[in-house]
Every structure is written in structure tokens, then in C-alpha cells.
Amino acid sequence: MRLAGDLLHTHDGNTEFGSFARALSTLSVDERHYWVGVFYTLLLPAEVRRDQAAYFTPPYLANAVLDLAVEYGFDLKVGSVLDPAAGGAAFLSTIAARMTTVGAKPDQVASRLHGVDIDPGLARISRGLIADRLGVGGVSTIDMQVGDALCRRWEPEFDLVVANPPYGRVTPAMLVGDHWKKVAHSGNINKYAVFVELCLRAAKPGALVALVIPSSFRTGPLYTKLRGYLQAEAQVLCVGDVGPRDEVFADVAQDVSVLLLRKTSLAQRADTRFCTIDATAGVTDIGAYPLPRDQEEPWPCPTLNATPRGGATLADYGIAAKAGYFVWNREGDRLRKVEEADAYPLIWAKNVRPGQLCWPAGKDGKAADFVSFEGTSTAIVQQPAAVLQRTTNNKQSRRLVAAVVDPAVYARWGGFVTENHTIVLTGDSAADVAQVCQLLNTAAADARYRALSGTASVSVQLLRTLDLPKPECLAAATKIHADPENAALAAYEASALQQEGRHVA
């Protein structure tokens, strides 16, 4: 805490931070404040940082969010602001500066800013950042409280509620009341969904709510209640795609969106503005689109509107998808290091390499592991198959990573099993499996999946509905284009033209 404070106020470099402090002193106040908060979190144990989801909003994104809020009517001269996850004060310190530029006095600004953070050190740093922005010495008048905002009761009293809330699973026992039931299913309560409900509850009628949250709420099957709640309680003014994800938050494997709402009990049905937000171009409008009335339906992905629609799915290729079977840390007693008569080789996610045949080689890429069975089981794959990684990380350029299982696996062992971090793609034809595997490994297919899913985990349900080119169009394109990437692009284009009733030469 003291070290981070020194970075904020020391500019001569005569501290134990030396060159780092001098480098910070040359940055804009936005950047300096951002890196002071980041520095503090880097000193936290990794497990604490993950548990608190202490990933700060970069200055360009904080400014873009506040630009949208002001554009849609937030009054800098008189409006009150709450950030219920205010560590680092990315929003509060930035909006404090904006309030002073329209003539508000520092003490007036301080009285209109309210924040909560679960970490005492971050709360103290946030007070210091706001005070630094306002040019005042004392921080006692700044309302930055320590605690878990989800465990507090909130009244509708703020003109703007803005947050980049933490995410991660919680249980009902960790929450106050049953507000979570409005936005989450009992088996999947995510912090960010509960924060969305909190933010709307704390906003005045007609007030704005501006959020930076994982994009999974837009399409994920586990967020149907949240999508329904948003449309019932608010007018969805704007949805922004933020990216790329590895340029937004360090160590975060989530795509994120900006969501701007106006709290209203009226069933206002206006088209929602969609845009993209990045550090270079800022806010770029895509267009306005209606949201589906059925909460089970995913929200539109306008970035796909400019791409040709294939009109086919895995089923059209005769391919079935299912999640991997074996959970090794629950059934470790069935895991074998040597081959046995009642055991089948286990393919781990790490054994999947695009462009290479998949072979069971253990987690270390060496000797195969085996899973024992008592009798037959549907978990044993004995038909042509490919295996797809179910989760990816920031170092991987693709969300979809698949490989065909080596035919020698069947010849040697008669079948195989995969772990739960994989998805198995099976079909009656080895050629069809290979064709789909090659297609899924293309940038064209990967981009379409990313537009549907905002998480690092590949959903079997979304994969089954992923838009693919018509099989006959892909077969024809493959004969012309040796490069799979070019073949995929041509196949999507031909499929789109086919659906329009036109022919491709």
C-alpha cells in the first residue's frame, strides 16, 4: 500500500522504485493512475488477485464508457455517481476530472462520488487517486467504503451507476437476499450478473447504468435470465464490442463488452446501438438492431452481418458434438499409467494440435494414460472422430483448436476416451470428420464462433449451432483452393450466394 502511494506522489525517482517512479511521472494523469492501481494488484498473491478479479479498466476504455454516458444524458454539473466495484478508481477519478472541467468545485465533486471496494488497500488508493485528480490534500470527505457491495442493501438514488465488476462463481450463501434469482440460475450464479442487478437497483428511475462485463451474457445459454431481466428493467441503449481481449486486461481469458442501460419500467422497444471500442479507433458505430423478445435467443452479433452466411451446421455434415467424458481429478482411481485389458487410452486437451493427427500422449506429451472401464460405455469413442480443445488461453490465437484422431489409435486399442476439457466430434465418415476439422481450424470459422461466445470455454451448444458453409460449397471450394483458409472464405461466399438464388462461376 505504501509503495503504491509513493508512486503516486513521488516524481524524483529517489525511492526504492527509482526508474519506475520517474517513468510514471512522465505519463498522463489517466495512465499514471491506472499503473499505480495495477502495481498494487501485482503485489497481491495471484490467488487473491484472481478471487477479487482485480483487473483495472484501462484509461481509453474508461473514457469511452463515460463518453457514452454523457452522450446519453448524464449531467456532469449535478449528477451523482456510484461505482460498487471501484478499486483503482478508473471511473470515479476520471469523472471527477470531467466534473471540474464544467465548473464544479472539488468539494462538490467529492460529495457526488461514491465507491465501494472489498480490498482495504484498493479503497485507500482510490481515495488518493480521486484526491489527486481534484487537487485536494485530504481524502476524508471522499466516500470510498470498504466492503462487499453484494452484501449491502441499495436504494435507487444515483444518476449514474458505472462499474467493471468482478466475475466468478458465487453461491446463494455468499449473497444478501434473493436478488440473484432475477438474473441467474441456481447452479450458475456469476458475480458479474449479480452486480448488474445491483447496479440497476441502485440507479434512480430514468438513470443510466454503464458496465464493462464479459461478453458471455449476450449469447451464453446460462445467461438467459440475465438477458430477460435487462430487457424487462431497462432500455438497452448501447452494446459495444471491446477488444482484442489480450489488449484490455492482463491474464483475463474473457472477451468483454460495454453495456449502457437506462433504467425504466416502461416496455420501450427501440433498436439498440452496436459499436466497437478499441484503444486506437475509439468508438466506431456498427448500426442499430432490435433485440430478440425471447430471452432464450442470443443477442445479435452485428460484426457478423458483414460476413457471408453459410446456412449450415455440424449436423449438415453428419457430425455430432459432445463434451469430453473423463474428469481426472474426480475419478483418479480409474486412471492408469500402463495399458490394461479393460482400459482405453486417454486423449488430453494438450494432445490436440491443429494440422497434426491426434494421439494419446499423456499430459506431458509422452507416454499415454489409460482409463479403466467395467464393461462397455458410450464414453468410449470407436468411430471416426476429431477432438477440439474446450478451453483456450490468451497465448492461443484461435478459440477453435481441433485435430483428427489418428486411425492407428483405433487399430491399436479399438477406441479412446477424452478428458472433460475437450469436445469430441464424431461422424460415420472419416472424410467428413477431416473436412469439418479442417474447417473449424480456419480463421473464418473461428471469427464466427468468437462473435457468438465471449468466454474462453467453447460451448457444445454454440458449436452445434455455429454457422458453417454448405457441405457441397465447401467441397467445391476445396477442389479449387489448396489453402484451407481461402477454401473456407470461398465456401462461405458461395453458400451465401446460393441462398440468394445466385450461382457462383
Coordinates of C-alpha atoms in Angstrom, one line a residue:
M1 CA 0.0 0.0 0.0
R2 CA 2.8 2.4 1.0
L3 CA 4.8 1.5 -2.1
A4 CA 1.8 2.3 -4.4
G5 CA 1.2 5.6 -2.6
D6 CA 4.8 6.6 -3.1
L7 CA 4.4 6.0 -6.9
L8 CA 1.5 8.5 -6.9
H9 CA 3.3 11.3 -5.1
T10 CA 7.0 10.8 -5.9
H11 CA 8.4 12.2 -9.1
D12 CA 12.1 12.5 -8.5
G13 CA 12.8 8.8 -8.6
N14 CA 14.6 8.8 -5.2
T15 CA 12.7 5.9 -3.8
E16 CA 13.2 2.2 -3.9
F17 CA 11.3 2.2 -7.2
G18 CA 13.7 4.5 -9.0
S19 CA 13.3 4.5 -12.7
F20 CA 9.7 3.2 -12.5
A21 CA 8.6 6.2 -10.5
R22 CA 10.4 8.5 -13.0
A23 CA 8.7 6.8 -15.9
L24 CA 5.3 7.2 -14.3
S25 CA 5.8 10.9 -13.7
T26 CA 6.1 11.4 -17.5
L27 CA 2.7 9.8 -18.2
S28 CA -0.7 11.5 -18.4
V29 CA -2.7 11.5 -15.2
D30 CA -5.0 8.9 -16.6
E31 CA -2.1 6.5 -17.4
R32 CA -0.3 7.3 -14.1
H33 CA -3.4 6.5 -12.0
Y34 CA -4.0 3.3 -14.0
W35 CA -0.5 2.0 -13.4
V36 CA -0.5 2.8 -9.7
G37 CA -3.5 0.6 -9.3
V38 CA -2.1 -2.2 -11.5
F39 CA 1.2 -2.0 -9.5
Y40 CA -0.7 -2.6 -6.3
T41 CA -2.6 -5.6 -7.6
L42 CA 0.7 -7.1 -8.9
L43 CA 1.9 -7.2 -5.3
L44 CA -1.1 -9.2 -4.3
P45 CA -0.8 -13.0 -4.2
A46 CA -2.0 -14.4 -7.5
E47 CA -4.9 -16.3 -5.9
V48 CA -6.1 -13.2 -4.2
R49 CA -6.0 -11.2 -7.4
R50 CA -8.0 -13.9 -9.2
D51 CA -10.5 -14.2 -6.4
Q52 CA -11.1 -10.4 -6.3
A53 CA -10.9 -10.2 -10.1
A54 CA -8.7 -7.2 -9.6
Y55 CA -8.2 -6.2 -13.2
F56 CA -8.5 -2.5 -13.8
T57 CA -10.2 -0.7 -16.6
P58 CA -7.6 0.9 -19.0
P59 CA -7.9 4.7 -19.4
Y60 CA -9.1 4.5 -23.1
L61 CA -12.0 2.2 -22.1
A62 CA -13.0 4.2 -19.0
N63 CA -13.1 7.3 -21.1
A64 CA -15.1 5.6 -23.9
V65 CA -17.7 4.4 -21.3
L66 CA -18.0 7.8 -19.8
D67 CA -18.3 9.4 -23.2
L68 CA -21.3 7.2 -23.9
A69 CA -22.9 8.1 -20.5
V70 CA -22.5 11.8 -21.2
E71 CA -23.8 11.4 -24.7
Y72 CA -26.9 9.8 -23.4
G73 CA -27.7 12.4 -20.8
F74 CA -25.6 12.2 -17.7
D75 CA -25.2 15.7 -16.3
L76 CA -21.6 16.3 -15.1
K77 CA -22.7 19.5 -13.3
V78 CA -25.2 17.9 -10.9
G79 CA -25.2 14.1 -11.4
S80 CA -24.3 11.6 -8.6
V81 CA -22.2 8.5 -9.4
L82 CA -21.8 5.1 -7.8
D83 CA -19.1 2.6 -8.6
P84 CA -19.8 -0.6 -6.5
A85 CA -16.5 -2.2 -7.6
A86 CA -14.4 0.9 -7.5
G87 CA -10.8 -0.4 -6.9
G88 CA -8.4 1.7 -8.8
A89 CA -11.0 4.5 -9.3
A90 CA -10.7 4.2 -13.1
F91 CA -14.2 5.6 -13.5
L92 CA -14.5 7.8 -10.4
S93 CA -11.2 9.7 -10.8
T94 CA -11.8 10.2 -14.5
I95 CA -15.3 11.5 -14.0
A96 CA -14.1 13.7 -11.1
A97 CA -11.8 15.5 -13.6
R98 CA -14.6 15.9 -16.1
M99 CA -16.8 17.4 -13.4
T100 CA -14.2 20.0 -12.6
T101 CA -13.9 21.0 -16.2
V102 CA -17.5 22.1 -16.3
G103 CA -17.0 24.3 -13.2
A104 CA -17.8 22.1 -10.3
K105 CA -15.8 22.8 -7.1
P106 CA -13.7 19.9 -5.7
D107 CA -15.8 19.6 -2.5
Q108 CA -18.9 19.5 -4.6
V109 CA -17.5 16.8 -6.8
A110 CA -16.4 14.7 -3.9
S111 CA -19.9 14.8 -2.4
R112 CA -21.3 13.4 -5.6
L113 CA -18.9 10.4 -6.0
H114 CA -19.5 7.2 -4.1
G115 CA -17.5 4.0 -4.3
V116 CA -17.1 0.6 -2.6
D117 CA -14.3 -1.9 -2.8
I118 CA -13.7 -5.2 -1.0
D119 CA -10.0 -4.6 -0.6
P120 CA -9.0 -2.0 2.0
G121 CA -5.8 -1.2 0.2
L122 CA -7.5 -0.5 -3.1
A123 CA -10.1 1.6 -1.4
R124 CA -7.4 3.7 0.2
I125 CA -5.6 4.0 -3.1
S126 CA -8.8 5.0 -4.8
R127 CA -9.4 7.8 -2.3
G128 CA -5.9 9.0 -3.0
L129 CA -6.4 8.9 -6.8
I130 CA -9.6 10.9 -6.6
A131 CA -8.0 13.4 -4.3
D132 CA -5.0 13.8 -6.6
R133 CA -7.4 14.3 -9.5
L134 CA -9.3 17.0 -7.6
G135 CA -6.1 18.7 -6.3
V136 CA -7.1 18.4 -2.7
G137 CA -4.9 17.3 0.2
G138 CA -7.4 15.4 2.3
V139 CA -9.3 12.3 1.4
S140 CA -11.6 12.0 4.4
T141 CA -14.5 13.6 2.5
I142 CA -14.4 11.1 -0.4
D143 CA -17.0 8.4 0.1
M144 CA -15.0 5.3 -0.7
Q145 CA -16.2 2.5 1.6
V146 CA -14.6 -0.9 2.3
G147 CA -16.7 -4.0 1.9
D148 CA -18.5 -6.3 -0.4
A149 CA -21.1 -4.4 -2.4
L150 CA -23.1 -7.6 -3.0
C151 CA -23.7 -7.8 0.8
R152 CA -25.2 -4.3 1.1
R153 CA -28.7 -3.1 0.6
W154 CA -29.1 -0.4 -2.0
E155 CA -31.8 2.2 -2.7
P156 CA -32.4 3.8 -6.1
E157 CA -30.6 7.1 -5.5
F158 CA -27.8 7.5 -8.1
D159 CA -27.9 9.3 -11.5
L160 CA -25.2 7.1 -12.9
V161 CA -24.0 3.7 -11.8
V162 CA -20.8 2.6 -13.5
A163 CA -18.7 -0.5 -12.9
N164 CA -16.3 -3.0 -14.2
P165 CA -17.5 -5.7 -11.8
P166 CA -15.6 -8.8 -10.8
Y167 CA -16.7 -12.1 -12.3
G168 CA -16.6 -15.7 -11.0
R169 CA -19.0 -18.2 -9.4
V170 CA -20.7 -17.5 -6.1
T171 CA -23.2 -19.3 -4.0
P172 CA -26.5 -18.0 -2.5
A173 CA -24.9 -18.2 0.9
M174 CA -22.4 -15.6 -0.1
L175 CA -25.1 -13.1 -1.0
V176 CA -27.7 -11.0 0.8
G177 CA -31.3 -11.7 -0.1
D178 CA -32.5 -13.4 -3.2
H179 CA -31.9 -10.7 -5.8
W180 CA -29.7 -13.1 -7.6
K181 CA -32.8 -15.2 -8.6
K182 CA -33.7 -12.4 -11.0
V183 CA -30.6 -12.8 -13.1
A184 CA -29.1 -16.2 -12.6
H185 CA -29.9 -19.9 -12.4
S186 CA -29.1 -21.5 -9.1
G187 CA -26.3 -23.7 -10.5
N188 CA -24.6 -20.8 -12.2
I189 CA -24.5 -17.6 -10.2
N190 CA -21.8 -15.3 -11.6
K191 CA -20.7 -12.3 -9.7
Y192 CA -21.0 -10.0 -12.7
A193 CA -24.6 -11.0 -13.3
V194 CA -25.5 -10.2 -9.7
F195 CA -23.6 -6.9 -9.9
V196 CA -25.7 -6.0 -13.0
E197 CA -28.9 -6.4 -10.9
L198 CA -27.3 -4.4 -8.0
C199 CA -26.4 -1.6 -10.4
L200 CA -29.9 -1.3 -11.8
R201 CA -31.4 -1.5 -8.3
A202 CA -29.1 1.4 -7.1
A203 CA -30.0 3.6 -10.1
K204 CA -32.8 6.2 -10.0
P205 CA -35.7 5.6 -12.4
G206 CA -34.5 7.0 -15.7
A207 CA -30.9 7.0 -14.6
L208 CA -28.0 5.4 -16.6
V209 CA -26.1 2.2 -15.9
A210 CA -22.8 1.7 -17.7
L211 CA -20.9 -1.6 -17.4
V212 CA -17.9 -3.4 -18.6
I213 CA -18.7 -7.0 -18.4
P214 CA -17.8 -10.4 -20.0
S215 CA -19.5 -10.8 -23.4
S216 CA -20.9 -14.2 -22.4
F217 CA -24.1 -12.5 -21.3
R218 CA -25.0 -11.8 -24.9
T219 CA -25.2 -15.4 -26.2
G220 CA -24.5 -17.8 -23.4
P221 CA -27.2 -20.3 -22.6
L222 CA -26.6 -19.8 -18.9
Y223 CA -27.4 -16.1 -19.1
T224 CA -31.0 -16.3 -20.4
K225 CA -32.4 -14.9 -17.1
L226 CA -30.0 -12.0 -17.2
R227 CA -30.9 -11.1 -20.8
G228 CA -34.6 -11.3 -19.9
Y229 CA -34.1 -9.1 -16.8
L230 CA -32.2 -6.5 -18.7
Q231 CA -35.0 -6.0 -21.3
A232 CA -37.6 -6.0 -18.6
E233 CA -36.0 -3.5 -16.3
A234 CA -34.1 -1.2 -18.7
Q235 CA -33.8 0.2 -22.2
V236 CA -30.6 -1.3 -23.7
L237 CA -29.1 1.9 -25.3
C238 CA -25.8 0.6 -26.5
V239 CA -23.7 -2.6 -26.7
G240 CA -20.0 -2.2 -27.5
D241 CA -17.5 -4.9 -28.5
V242 CA -14.2 -4.3 -26.8
G243 CA -11.1 -5.9 -28.0
P244 CA -8.9 -7.6 -28.6
R245 CA -9.2 -9.2 -25.2
D246 CA -5.5 -9.6 -24.7
E247 CA -5.2 -5.8 -25.0
V248 CA -7.8 -5.0 -22.4
F249 CA -7.0 -6.9 -19.2
A250 CA -3.8 -8.8 -18.4
D251 CA -4.3 -12.5 -17.6
V252 CA -8.0 -12.4 -18.5
A253 CA -9.4 -15.0 -20.9
Q254 CA -12.7 -13.3 -21.4
D255 CA -14.0 -11.2 -24.2
V256 CA -15.7 -8.1 -22.8
S257 CA -18.5 -5.8 -23.8
V258 CA -19.6 -2.3 -22.8
L259 CA -23.3 -2.2 -21.8
L260 CA -25.2 1.1 -21.5
L261 CA -28.7 1.0 -20.0
R262 CA -31.4 3.4 -19.0
K263 CA -33.4 2.2 -16.0
T264 CA -37.1 2.2 -16.9
S265 CA -40.2 0.3 -16.1
L266 CA -41.6 1.1 -19.5
A267 CA -41.6 -1.6 -22.1
Q268 CA -39.7 0.6 -24.5
R269 CA -38.8 -1.3 -27.7
A270 CA -36.2 0.8 -29.5
D271 CA -33.3 -0.7 -31.6
T272 CA -30.1 -1.0 -29.7
R273 CA -26.9 0.8 -30.9
F274 CA -24.0 -1.5 -31.5
C275 CA -20.4 -0.4 -31.8
T276 CA -16.8 -1.4 -31.4
I277 CA -14.3 0.1 -28.9
D278 CA -10.6 -0.1 -29.1
A279 CA -7.6 1.9 -28.0
T280 CA -6.8 3.2 -31.5
A281 CA -10.1 4.0 -33.2
G282 CA -12.2 4.7 -30.0
V283 CA -15.9 4.1 -30.5
T284 CA -16.9 3.0 -34.0
D285 CA -20.6 2.6 -34.8
I286 CA -21.8 -0.6 -36.5
G287 CA -25.5 0.1 -36.6
A288 CA -28.8 -0.2 -34.7
Y289 CA -30.5 -3.6 -34.3
P290 CA -33.6 -4.9 -32.4
L291 CA -33.0 -7.3 -29.6
P292 CA -35.0 -10.6 -29.6
R293 CA -38.1 -10.7 -27.4
D294 CA -37.4 -14.2 -26.4
Q295 CA -34.7 -14.3 -23.7
E296 CA -33.6 -17.7 -24.8
E297 CA -32.4 -16.2 -28.0
P298 CA -28.9 -14.7 -28.2
W299 CA -28.5 -11.1 -28.8
P300 CA -27.5 -10.0 -32.3
C301 CA -23.8 -10.1 -33.3
P302 CA -23.6 -7.2 -35.8
T303 CA -20.0 -7.8 -36.6
L304 CA -21.2 -11.0 -38.4
N305 CA -23.7 -9.0 -40.6
A306 CA -21.0 -8.0 -42.9
T307 CA -19.8 -11.6 -43.4
P308 CA -21.4 -14.1 -45.7
R309 CA -23.8 -16.5 -44.0
G310 CA -23.2 -20.2 -44.7
G311 CA -26.5 -21.5 -43.6
A312 CA -25.3 -24.9 -42.4
T313 CA -24.3 -26.5 -39.1
L314 CA -22.3 -29.5 -38.0
A315 CA -25.4 -31.7 -38.4
D316 CA -25.4 -31.0 -42.1
Y317 CA -22.0 -32.6 -42.3
G318 CA -23.2 -35.6 -40.3
I319 CA -21.1 -34.6 -37.3
A320 CA -22.2 -34.9 -33.7
A321 CA -20.5 -33.0 -30.9
K322 CA -20.3 -33.9 -27.2
A323 CA -18.3 -32.9 -24.2
G324 CA -15.3 -34.9 -23.1
Y325 CA -16.1 -37.6 -20.6
F326 CA -13.3 -38.2 -18.1
V327 CA -12.9 -35.9 -15.1
W328 CA -9.5 -37.0 -13.9
N329 CA -9.5 -35.2 -10.5
R330 CA -12.8 -36.8 -9.6
E331 CA -12.1 -40.3 -10.8
G332 CA -8.4 -40.6 -10.4
D333 CA -8.7 -44.1 -9.2
R334 CA -9.6 -45.2 -12.7
L335 CA -6.6 -43.5 -14.3
R336 CA -3.8 -46.0 -15.3
K337 CA -0.3 -45.3 -16.3
V338 CA 0.2 -48.6 -18.1
E339 CA -2.0 -50.4 -20.6
E340 CA -4.6 -52.9 -19.2
A341 CA -7.1 -55.2 -20.8
D342 CA -10.1 -53.2 -19.5
A343 CA -8.6 -49.7 -20.2
Y344 CA -8.7 -47.3 -23.1
P345 CA -6.2 -44.5 -23.9
L346 CA -7.0 -41.0 -22.7
I347 CA -6.6 -38.0 -25.0
W348 CA -5.9 -34.8 -23.1
A349 CA -6.6 -31.3 -24.4
K350 CA -2.9 -30.8 -24.6
N351 CA -2.6 -33.6 -27.1
V352 CA -4.7 -31.6 -29.6
R353 CA -2.5 -29.8 -32.2
P354 CA -4.1 -28.3 -35.3
G355 CA -2.8 -29.7 -38.6
Q356 CA -1.5 -32.9 -36.8
L357 CA -3.1 -36.2 -36.1
C358 CA -4.2 -36.5 -32.5
W359 CA -2.5 -39.2 -30.4
P360 CA -2.9 -40.0 -26.7
A361 CA 0.3 -38.9 -25.2
G362 CA -0.4 -38.0 -21.6
K363 CA -0.5 -34.5 -20.1
D364 CA 3.3 -34.3 -20.6
G365 CA 3.2 -35.3 -24.2
K366 CA 5.0 -38.6 -23.6
A367 CA 3.5 -41.9 -22.5
A368 CA -0.2 -42.5 -22.9
D369 CA -2.5 -42.6 -19.9
F370 CA -5.5 -45.0 -19.7
V371 CA -8.9 -45.1 -18.2
S372 CA -10.4 -48.3 -16.9
F373 CA -14.0 -49.4 -17.6
E374 CA -16.2 -52.1 -16.3
G375 CA -17.9 -53.3 -19.5
T376 CA -19.0 -51.2 -22.4
S377 CA -19.6 -47.4 -22.2
T378 CA -20.8 -44.7 -24.5
A379 CA -17.8 -42.7 -23.4
I380 CA -15.5 -45.0 -25.4
V381 CA -15.2 -43.4 -28.9
Q382 CA -14.9 -46.1 -31.6
Q383 CA -15.9 -44.2 -34.7
P384 CA -14.1 -41.6 -36.8
A385 CA -13.5 -38.6 -34.6
A386 CA -11.7 -35.3 -34.1
V387 CA -11.0 -33.7 -30.7
L388 CA -11.4 -30.0 -30.0
Q389 CA -9.9 -28.1 -27.1
R390 CA -12.7 -26.9 -24.8
T391 CA -10.8 -24.0 -23.3
T392 CA -8.1 -21.7 -24.6
N393 CA -5.8 -19.1 -23.2
N394 CA -4.6 -15.7 -24.2
K395 CA -1.5 -17.0 -25.9
Q396 CA -3.5 -19.0 -28.4
S397 CA -4.6 -17.1 -31.5
R398 CA -7.7 -19.3 -32.1
R399 CA -10.7 -20.1 -29.9
L400 CA -11.3 -23.3 -32.0
V401 CA -8.4 -25.7 -32.0
A402 CA -9.2 -29.2 -33.3
A403 CA -7.3 -32.3 -34.6
V404 CA -8.4 -35.6 -36.2
V405 CA -7.7 -38.7 -34.1
D406 CA -5.0 -40.9 -35.7
P407 CA -6.6 -44.0 -37.3
A408 CA -3.8 -46.0 -35.7
V409 CA -5.4 -45.4 -32.3
Y410 CA -8.4 -47.5 -33.3
A411 CA -6.2 -50.2 -34.9
R412 CA -4.1 -50.5 -31.7
W413 CA -6.7 -50.0 -28.9
G414 CA -10.1 -50.2 -30.5
G415 CA -11.1 -46.8 -29.3
F416 CA -10.2 -43.9 -26.9
V417 CA -11.6 -41.6 -24.2
T418 CA -11.2 -37.9 -23.8
E419 CA -11.0 -35.7 -20.8
N420 CA -13.6 -33.1 -19.9
H421 CA -11.6 -30.2 -21.2
T422 CA -12.3 -31.4 -24.8
I423 CA -15.2 -31.7 -27.2
V424 CA -15.4 -34.9 -29.3
L425 CA -16.6 -34.5 -32.9
T426 CA -17.8 -37.9 -34.4
G427 CA -19.2 -39.0 -37.7
D428 CA -19.7 -42.1 -39.8
S429 CA -17.3 -40.9 -42.5
A430 CA -13.6 -40.2 -41.7
A431 CA -13.6 -37.9 -44.7
D432 CA -16.4 -35.8 -43.3
V433 CA -14.7 -35.6 -39.9
A434 CA -11.5 -34.5 -41.5
Q435 CA -13.3 -31.9 -43.6
V436 CA -15.1 -30.4 -40.6
C437 CA -11.9 -30.4 -38.5
Q438 CA -10.0 -28.5 -41.2
L439 CA -12.9 -26.0 -41.5
L440 CA -13.1 -25.4 -37.7
N441 CA -9.3 -24.6 -37.7
T442 CA -9.8 -21.7 -40.2
A443 CA -9.9 -18.1 -39.2
A444 CA -13.3 -17.7 -40.9
A445 CA -14.9 -20.3 -38.6
D446 CA -13.1 -19.1 -35.6
A447 CA -14.2 -15.5 -36.1
R448 CA -17.8 -16.6 -36.4
Y449 CA -17.6 -18.6 -33.1
R450 CA -15.9 -15.7 -31.3
A451 CA -18.8 -13.4 -32.3
L452 CA -21.1 -15.8 -30.6
S453 CA -19.2 -16.5 -27.4
G454 CA -17.4 -14.2 -25.1
T455 CA -15.7 -16.8 -22.9
A456 CA -12.5 -18.9 -23.2
S457 CA -14.6 -22.1 -22.9
V458 CA -16.1 -23.5 -26.0
S459 CA -19.8 -24.3 -25.6
V460 CA -21.0 -27.6 -27.1
Q461 CA -24.4 -26.0 -27.7
L462 CA -23.0 -22.9 -29.5
L463 CA -20.6 -25.2 -31.5
R464 CA -23.6 -27.2 -32.7
T465 CA -25.3 -24.0 -34.0
L466 CA -22.2 -22.4 -35.4
D467 CA -22.8 -21.1 -38.9
L468 CA -20.9 -23.2 -41.5
P469 CA -20.8 -23.1 -45.3
K470 CA -22.9 -25.7 -47.1
P471 CA -21.1 -29.0 -47.4
E472 CA -21.3 -29.0 -51.2
C473 CA -19.9 -25.5 -51.4
L474 CA -17.0 -26.4 -49.2
A475 CA -16.3 -29.5 -51.2
A476 CA -16.3 -27.5 -54.4
A477 CA -14.1 -24.7 -52.9
T478 CA -11.6 -27.2 -51.6
K479 CA -11.1 -28.5 -55.2
I480 CA -10.2 -25.0 -56.3
H481 CA -8.3 -23.7 -53.3
A482 CA -5.5 -25.7 -51.8
D483 CA -5.2 -23.4 -48.9
P484 CA -8.0 -24.2 -46.3
E485 CA -8.3 -20.5 -45.3
N486 CA -9.1 -19.5 -48.9
A487 CA -11.3 -22.5 -49.4
A488 CA -13.4 -21.6 -46.3
L489 CA -13.8 -18.0 -47.4
A490 CA -14.9 -19.1 -50.9
A491 CA -17.3 -21.7 -49.4
Y492 CA -19.0 -19.1 -47.2
E493 CA -19.3 -16.7 -50.1
A494 CA -20.7 -19.4 -52.4
S495 CA -23.2 -20.6 -49.7
A496 CA -24.5 -17.0 -49.2
L497 CA -25.0 -16.6 -53.0
Q498 CA -26.7 -19.9 -53.2
Q499 CA -29.2 -18.9 -50.5
E500 CA -29.8 -15.7 -52.5
G501 CA -30.6 -17.8 -55.6
R502 CA -27.5 -16.9 -57.4
H503 CA -24.8 -19.0 -58.9
V504 CA -21.1 -18.8 -58.5
A505 CA -18.9 -19.2 -61.5

